[in-house]
Structures are given as structure tokens and as C-alpha cells.
Amino acid sequence: MDPVKKSLWSLHVTMALLGATALFSKLLPLSAVDITFGRAIVACVMLFAIVKLFGGAIRLNSVKDYLIALFLGLLMAAHWVSYFAAMQYSSVSVGMIALFTFPVMTVLLEPFFEGIRLVWQDIVSALVVLFGIYLIVPEISLDNEITQGVLIGIASAILYSFRNLVHRKHFSHYSGAHAMAYQTLVIFISLSFFSSDELFKASQETYIGLVVLGIFLTAVPHALIAASLKHLRAKTFSLIACMQPLYGVSLAILVLDEQPRWQTIVGGLLVISAAIYETINAQKLHSK
């Protein structure tokens, strides 16, 4: 098979795997912190093994890089915990759509990192996302679990956007697997202070679920992304990445029998449309 076509198929499989991570917020009878802690342990071991297997250096280049890895890991810890918590409060569909406000969040945060100015199209995108979120939220009340899930999901999106901007500016000279190996190590160490006894009393099925989540839905996808980028443009990767909520919501309907409201579907389409637009626009700007 042509390397480009093979990479495209691989990338779609990768996005489906990453989308499937959301299901474990409901499938595993653990808190968001415990799920993240268990996921990080398994993924950390596998990612360092992958880096070593492909002949990469384990060490980072400087003390500064270790400090950046620490900061990125703390951001990812907060992002992963809030990611699972958003879905536990509401649903996989609502949580994934709220998370995918992050491309627009990135555009709004970017001026503080790159010294660029917002344009009117970015403001329109932000308003479209805001309206999409408005449709998803059934009522403006913190007593409503869906509203709580949306707010936590948006907080997770902000954390993810901030992490991506810091990574792009200060840590992009490392491969995806290498970078995530150190970040999962930080997640594992930092959350060891907050994990509960429930994790150590879990059933065998729960441990198997954590192994599947850590290996096949975390370590493997990040290794596949690194391999795909050798044959695909960053723009292609970014656009296919926007398919992740579609895969996640579809799997939630099939596996968890979720029934999203029509407002959730319409709001999700608006959010994803804005994410795709900002992805295309960002690539145009970077190609100039």
C-alpha cells in the first residue's frame, strides 16, 4: 500500500482509539483521578519502551527541558482528570464536544504566546462555539449535571490548549512518544498523592480495562501519530484529529447506548465546524 494512504488509514484508526478513551469514564468504576493514575502508569512504561525500541534516546537534552516536561505533565494531569470527570458528570457525547472547543480556545490564547492579533473571523468562531455550547446546556444552573459536565469539559479544553501552545513553543523538538513518556511519568508521580484506596481494591476486569486504556488507547496511538507524521502534512493530521469527537460519540451510542438530544447533536456540529475552520485557517497562516 502507498505510504501516504497507509498513514491516512493509520491516523483514522488512531483517532478512533483516542475517541474510545472516553468510554472508560463510564466503563471503569473508578474516579477520574484513579482512572488517570492507572492509565498513566501503564502508558508511561509502554511509551518509554516504544522510545527505546525505536532507538531513541531516553534522556532529554537539558535541565530546562526537564522543567518544561514537568510543567507539561502537570497540565496533562489536570487535563486528563477533568476530561474523565466531565463525562462522568454528564455523558461521553457532552464531554467530548465540550473538550473540542480547544481549537478555538487555542486561537484565543495564542496572542499571549505568539504576539499575533485576533482577527474578526476568530471572534465569529468563538461566538459559534458559544452558541453550540448554549444549545448543549439544558439550563444555566450549577445544579444540573450536564451543565457541570460542560463547564468541566471547557476547563479541560483550556488546559489542553495551554499545554499544546507550551509544547509547540518549547518542546516540539521531541517525538510525540518521547514527549508523552515524560508527561505520563509526571502524571503518575503527581497523582500518586491523590489516588484513592478504591484503585487497589478494584476487580480484575477493572485492571484489564486500565491496561487496555494505557496500552492500546494511549501509548499505541501516540506512537502511530509519530509514524503518520512522517508521510502526512500537519494540516492533514489536524483535520483528521477533528474527527475524534465523531468517533467518540458514535462509540458511546453503540457501546453505552447513549441517546444524545438533538440540541447536543446540533451544538456538537457547530463546535466541530468551528474547530475544523480554525484548523484550516491556522495551517494557512503557518504556510505563509
PDB file of N, CA and C in Angstrom, residues 7-24 39 83 92 96 100 212-213 216-218 220-222 224-225 228 237 239-252 254-255:
ATOM      1  N   SER A   7      -0.727   5.725   5.962  1.00  0.00           N
ATOM      2  CA  SER A   7      -0.687   6.670   7.082  1.00  0.00           C
ATOM      3  C   SER A   7      -2.061   7.269   7.352  1.00  0.00           C
ATOM      4  N   LEU A   8      -2.817   7.522   6.286  1.00  0.00           N
ATOM      5  CA  LEU A   8      -4.174   8.056   6.448  1.00  0.00           C
ATOM      6  C   LEU A   8      -5.067   7.068   7.194  1.00  0.00           C
ATOM      7  N   TRP A   9      -5.032   5.797   6.764  1.00  0.00           N
ATOM      8  CA  TRP A   9      -5.801   4.773   7.455  1.00  0.00           C
ATOM      9  C   TRP A   9      -5.351   4.650   8.910  1.00  0.00           C
ATOM     10  N   SER A  10      -4.037   4.663   9.116  1.00  0.00           N
ATOM     11  CA  SER A  10      -3.478   4.557  10.462  1.00  0.00           C
ATOM     12  C   SER A  10      -3.943   5.707  11.349  1.00  0.00           C
ATOM     13  N   LEU A  11      -3.994   6.900  10.764  1.00  0.00           N
ATOM     14  CA  LEU A  11      -4.398   8.074  11.537  1.00  0.00           C
ATOM     15  C   LEU A  11      -5.875   8.016  11.901  1.00  0.00           C
ATOM     16  N   HIS A  12      -6.723   7.550  11.002  1.00  0.00           N
ATOM     17  CA  HIS A  12      -8.146   7.405  11.330  1.00  0.00           C
ATOM     18  C   HIS A  12      -8.343   6.366  12.438  1.00  0.00           C
ATOM     19  N   VAL A  13      -7.598   5.267  12.373  1.00  0.00           N
ATOM     20  CA  VAL A  13      -7.655   4.261  13.435  1.00  0.00           C
ATOM     21  C   VAL A  13      -7.204   4.878  14.758  1.00  0.00           C
ATOM     22  N   THR A  14      -6.149   5.700  14.683  1.00  0.00           N
ATOM     23  CA  THR A  14      -5.630   6.370  15.880  1.00  0.00           C
ATOM     24  C   THR A  14      -6.674   7.264  16.516  1.00  0.00           C
ATOM     25  N   MET A  15      -7.389   8.049  15.693  1.00  0.00           N
ATOM     26  CA  MET A  15      -8.411   8.954  16.231  1.00  0.00           C
ATOM     27  C   MET A  15      -9.578   8.176  16.834  1.00  0.00           C
ATOM     28  N   ALA A  16      -9.903   7.026  16.214  1.00  0.00           N
ATOM     29  CA  ALA A  16     -10.956   6.181  16.775  1.00  0.00           C
ATOM     30  C   ALA A  16     -10.526   5.624  18.141  1.00  0.00           C
ATOM     31  N   LEU A  17      -9.249   5.233  18.247  1.00  0.00           N
ATOM     32  CA  LEU A  17      -8.729   4.722  19.520  1.00  0.00           C
ATOM     33  C   LEU A  17      -8.745   5.808  20.592  1.00  0.00           C
ATOM     34  N   LEU A  18      -8.305   7.020  20.216  1.00  0.00           N
ATOM     35  CA  LEU A  18      -8.317   8.129  21.183  1.00  0.00           C
ATOM     36  C   LEU A  18      -9.743   8.501  21.560  1.00  0.00           C
ATOM     37  N   GLY A  19     -10.659   8.432  20.590  1.00  0.00           N
ATOM     38  CA  GLY A  19     -12.065   8.697  20.889  1.00  0.00           C
ATOM     39  C   GLY A  19     -12.641   7.675  21.846  1.00  0.00           C
ATOM     40  N   ALA A  20     -12.154   6.435  21.740  1.00  0.00           N
ATOM     41  CA  ALA A  20     -12.644   5.355  22.604  1.00  0.00           C
ATOM     42  C   ALA A  20     -12.219   5.533  24.056  1.00  0.00           C
ATOM     43  N   THR A  21     -11.189   6.349  24.323  1.00  0.00           N
ATOM     44  CA  THR A  21     -10.772   6.561  25.719  1.00  0.00           C
ATOM     45  C   THR A  21     -11.922   7.103  26.558  1.00  0.00           C
ATOM     46  N   ALA A  22     -12.798   7.885  25.914  1.00  0.00           N
ATOM     47  CA  ALA A  22     -13.908   8.499  26.639  1.00  0.00           C
ATOM     48  C   ALA A  22     -14.836   7.457  27.251  1.00  0.00           C
ATOM     49  N   LEU A  23     -14.974   6.310  26.598  1.00  0.00           N
ATOM     50  CA  LEU A  23     -15.879   5.269  27.081  1.00  0.00           C
ATOM     51  C   LEU A  23     -15.480   4.776  28.465  1.00  0.00           C
ATOM     52  N   PHE A  24     -14.174   4.830  28.760  1.00  0.00           N
ATOM     53  CA  PHE A  24     -13.687   4.275  30.020  1.00  0.00           C
ATOM     54  C   PHE A  24     -14.078   5.133  31.221  1.00  0.00           C
ATOM     55  N   ARG A  39      -4.087   4.819  34.144  1.00  0.00           N
ATOM     56  CA  ARG A  39      -3.751   4.990  32.726  1.00  0.00           C
ATOM     57  C   ARG A  39      -2.305   5.447  32.562  1.00  0.00           C
ATOM     58  N   TYR A  83     -10.996  15.756  31.925  1.00  0.00           N
ATOM     59  CA  TYR A  83     -11.557  15.093  30.743  1.00  0.00           C
ATOM     60  C   TYR A  83     -12.497  13.964  31.161  1.00  0.00           C
ATOM     61  N   VAL A  92     -20.628  10.953  27.649  1.00  0.00           N
ATOM     62  CA  VAL A  92     -19.478  10.951  26.749  1.00  0.00           C
ATOM     63  C   VAL A  92     -19.683  11.977  25.640  1.00  0.00           C
ATOM     64  N   MET A  96     -17.102  15.120  25.279  1.00  0.00           N
ATOM     65  CA  MET A  96     -16.201  15.190  24.119  1.00  0.00           C
ATOM     66  C   MET A  96     -16.427  16.465  23.318  1.00  0.00           C
ATOM     67  N   PHE A 100     -13.738  19.608  22.643  1.00  0.00           N
ATOM     68  CA  PHE A 100     -13.299  20.034  21.321  1.00  0.00           C
ATOM     69  C   PHE A 100     -13.611  21.497  21.022  1.00  0.00           C
ATOM     70  N   VAL A 212      -5.763  -1.966  28.961  1.00  0.00           N
ATOM     71  CA  VAL A 212      -6.217  -1.670  27.597  1.00  0.00           C
ATOM     72  C   VAL A 212      -6.171  -0.164  27.341  1.00  0.00           C
ATOM     73  N   LEU A 213      -6.653   0.619  28.301  1.00  0.00           N
ATOM     74  CA  LEU A 213      -6.651   2.074  28.172  1.00  0.00           C
ATOM     75  C   LEU A 213      -5.227   2.611  28.059  1.00  0.00           C
ATOM     76  N   PHE A 216      -3.354   0.317  24.516  1.00  0.00           N
ATOM     77  CA  PHE A 216      -3.951   0.398  23.179  1.00  0.00           C
ATOM     78  C   PHE A 216      -4.628   1.731  22.881  1.00  0.00           C
ATOM     79  N   LEU A 217      -5.026   2.474  23.922  1.00  0.00           N
ATOM     80  CA  LEU A 217      -5.728   3.735  23.695  1.00  0.00           C
ATOM     81  C   LEU A 217      -4.904   4.956  24.103  1.00  0.00           C
ATOM     82  N   THR A 218      -3.669   4.728  24.561  1.00  0.00           N
ATOM     83  CA  THR A 218      -2.795   5.855  24.917  1.00  0.00           C
ATOM     84  C   THR A 218      -1.416   5.711  24.281  1.00  0.00           C
ATOM     85  N   VAL A 220      -0.080   3.278  22.206  1.00  0.00           N
ATOM     86  CA  VAL A 220      -0.092   2.920  20.775  1.00  0.00           C
ATOM     87  C   VAL A 220      -0.517   4.091  19.892  1.00  0.00           C
ATOM     88  N   PRO A 221      -1.619   4.817  20.214  1.00  0.00           N
ATOM     89  CA  PRO A 221      -1.997   5.953  19.365  1.00  0.00           C
ATOM     90  C   PRO A 221      -0.908   7.020  19.243  1.00  0.00           C
ATOM     91  N   HIS A 222      -0.200   7.306  20.337  1.00  0.00           N
ATOM     92  CA  HIS A 222       0.844   8.332  20.259  1.00  0.00           C
ATOM     93  C   HIS A 222       2.033   7.858  19.425  1.00  0.00           C
ATOM     94  N   LEU A 224       1.627   5.782  16.860  1.00  0.00           N
ATOM     95  CA  LEU A 224       1.084   5.825  15.493  1.00  0.00           C
ATOM     96  C   LEU A 224       1.076   7.247  14.940  1.00  0.00           C
ATOM     97  N   ILE A 225       0.793   8.223  15.802  1.00  0.00           N
ATOM     98  CA  ILE A 225       0.812   9.621  15.364  1.00  0.00           C
ATOM     99  C   ILE A 225       2.203  10.012  14.901  1.00  0.00           C
ATOM    100  N   SER A 228       2.781   8.438  11.548  1.00  0.00           N
ATOM    101  CA  SER A 228       1.954   9.027  10.483  1.00  0.00           C
ATOM    102  C   SER A 228       2.511  10.354  10.006  1.00  0.00           C
ATOM    103  N   PHE A 237      -3.103  15.968   9.367  1.00  0.00           N
ATOM    104  CA  PHE A 237      -3.226  15.403  10.710  1.00  0.00           C
ATOM    105  C   PHE A 237      -4.245  16.177  11.547  1.00  0.00           C
ATOM    106  N   LEU A 239      -6.751  18.104  10.655  1.00  0.00           N
ATOM    107  CA  LEU A 239      -8.131  17.969  10.187  1.00  0.00           C
ATOM    108  C   LEU A 239      -8.714  16.606  10.578  1.00  0.00           C
ATOM    109  N   ILE A 240      -7.920  15.553  10.423  1.00  0.00           N
ATOM    110  CA  ILE A 240      -8.410  14.223  10.802  1.00  0.00           C
ATOM    111  C   ILE A 240      -8.604  14.147  12.319  1.00  0.00           C
ATOM    112  N   ALA A 241      -7.772  14.861  13.067  1.00  0.00           N
ATOM    113  CA  ALA A 241      -7.913  14.885  14.530  1.00  0.00           C
ATOM    114  C   ALA A 241      -9.270  15.439  14.953  1.00  0.00           C
ATOM    115  N   CYS A 242      -9.834  16.324  14.122  1.00  0.00           N
ATOM    116  CA  CYS A 242     -11.155  16.898  14.420  1.00  0.00           C
ATOM    117  C   CYS A 242     -12.266  15.859  14.316  1.00  0.00           C
ATOM    118  N   MET A 243     -11.938  14.666  13.763  1.00  0.00           N
ATOM    119  CA  MET A 243     -12.917  13.586  13.672  1.00  0.00           C
ATOM    120  C   MET A 243     -13.059  12.828  14.996  1.00  0.00           C
ATOM    121  N   GLN A 244     -12.159  13.087  15.930  1.00  0.00           N
ATOM    122  CA  GLN A 244     -12.145  12.325  17.178  1.00  0.00           C
ATOM    123  C   GLN A 244     -13.473  12.361  17.931  1.00  0.00           C
ATOM    124  N   PRO A 245     -14.113  13.533  18.097  1.00  0.00           N
ATOM    125  CA  PRO A 245     -15.402  13.521  18.801  1.00  0.00           C
ATOM    126  C   PRO A 245     -16.473  12.733  18.059  1.00  0.00           C
ATOM    127  N   LEU A 246     -16.419  12.735  16.716  1.00  0.00           N
ATOM    128  CA  LEU A 246     -17.386  11.947  15.939  1.00  0.00           C
ATOM    129  C   LEU A 246     -17.231  10.461  16.248  1.00  0.00           C
ATOM    130  N   TYR A 247     -15.979   9.991  16.276  1.00  0.00           N
ATOM    131  CA  TYR A 247     -15.731   8.593  16.622  1.00  0.00           C
ATOM    132  C   TYR A 247     -16.159   8.303  18.067  1.00  0.00           C
ATOM    133  N   GLY A 248     -15.827   9.205  18.974  1.00  0.00           N
ATOM    134  CA  GLY A 248     -16.144   9.003  20.388  1.00  0.00           C
ATOM    135  C   GLY A 248     -17.642   8.955  20.642  1.00  0.00           C
ATOM    136  N   VAL A 249     -18.378   9.893  20.052  1.00  0.00           N
ATOM    137  CA  VAL A 249     -19.831   9.934  20.227  1.00  0.00           C
ATOM    138  C   VAL A 249     -20.482   8.706  19.590  1.00  0.00           C
ATOM    139  N   SER A 250     -20.000   8.317  18.413  1.00  0.00           N
ATOM    140  CA  SER A 250     -20.548   7.124  17.730  1.00  0.00           C
ATOM    141  C   SER A 250     -20.341   5.871  18.581  1.00  0.00           C
ATOM    142  N   LEU A 251     -19.143   5.742  19.165  1.00  0.00           N
ATOM    143  CA  LEU A 251     -18.860   4.584  20.014  1.00  0.00           C
ATOM    144  C   LEU A 251     -19.719   4.606  21.280  1.00  0.00           C
ATOM    145  N   ALA A 252     -19.978   5.806  21.817  1.00  0.00           N
ATOM    146  CA  ALA A 252     -20.819   5.924  23.010  1.00  0.00           C
ATOM    147  C   ALA A 252     -22.249   5.484  22.705  1.00  0.00           C
ATOM    148  N   LEU A 254     -23.093   3.280  20.333  1.00  0.00           N
ATOM    149  CA  LEU A 254     -23.076   1.846  20.062  1.00  0.00           C
ATOM    150  C   LEU A 254     -22.801   1.016  21.318  1.00  0.00           C
ATOM    151  N   VAL A 255     -21.817   1.453  22.123  1.00  0.00           N
ATOM    152  CA  VAL A 255     -21.362   0.641  23.261  1.00  0.00           C
ATOM    153  C   VAL A 255     -22.145   0.954  24.535  1.00  0.00           C
TER     154      VAL A 255
END
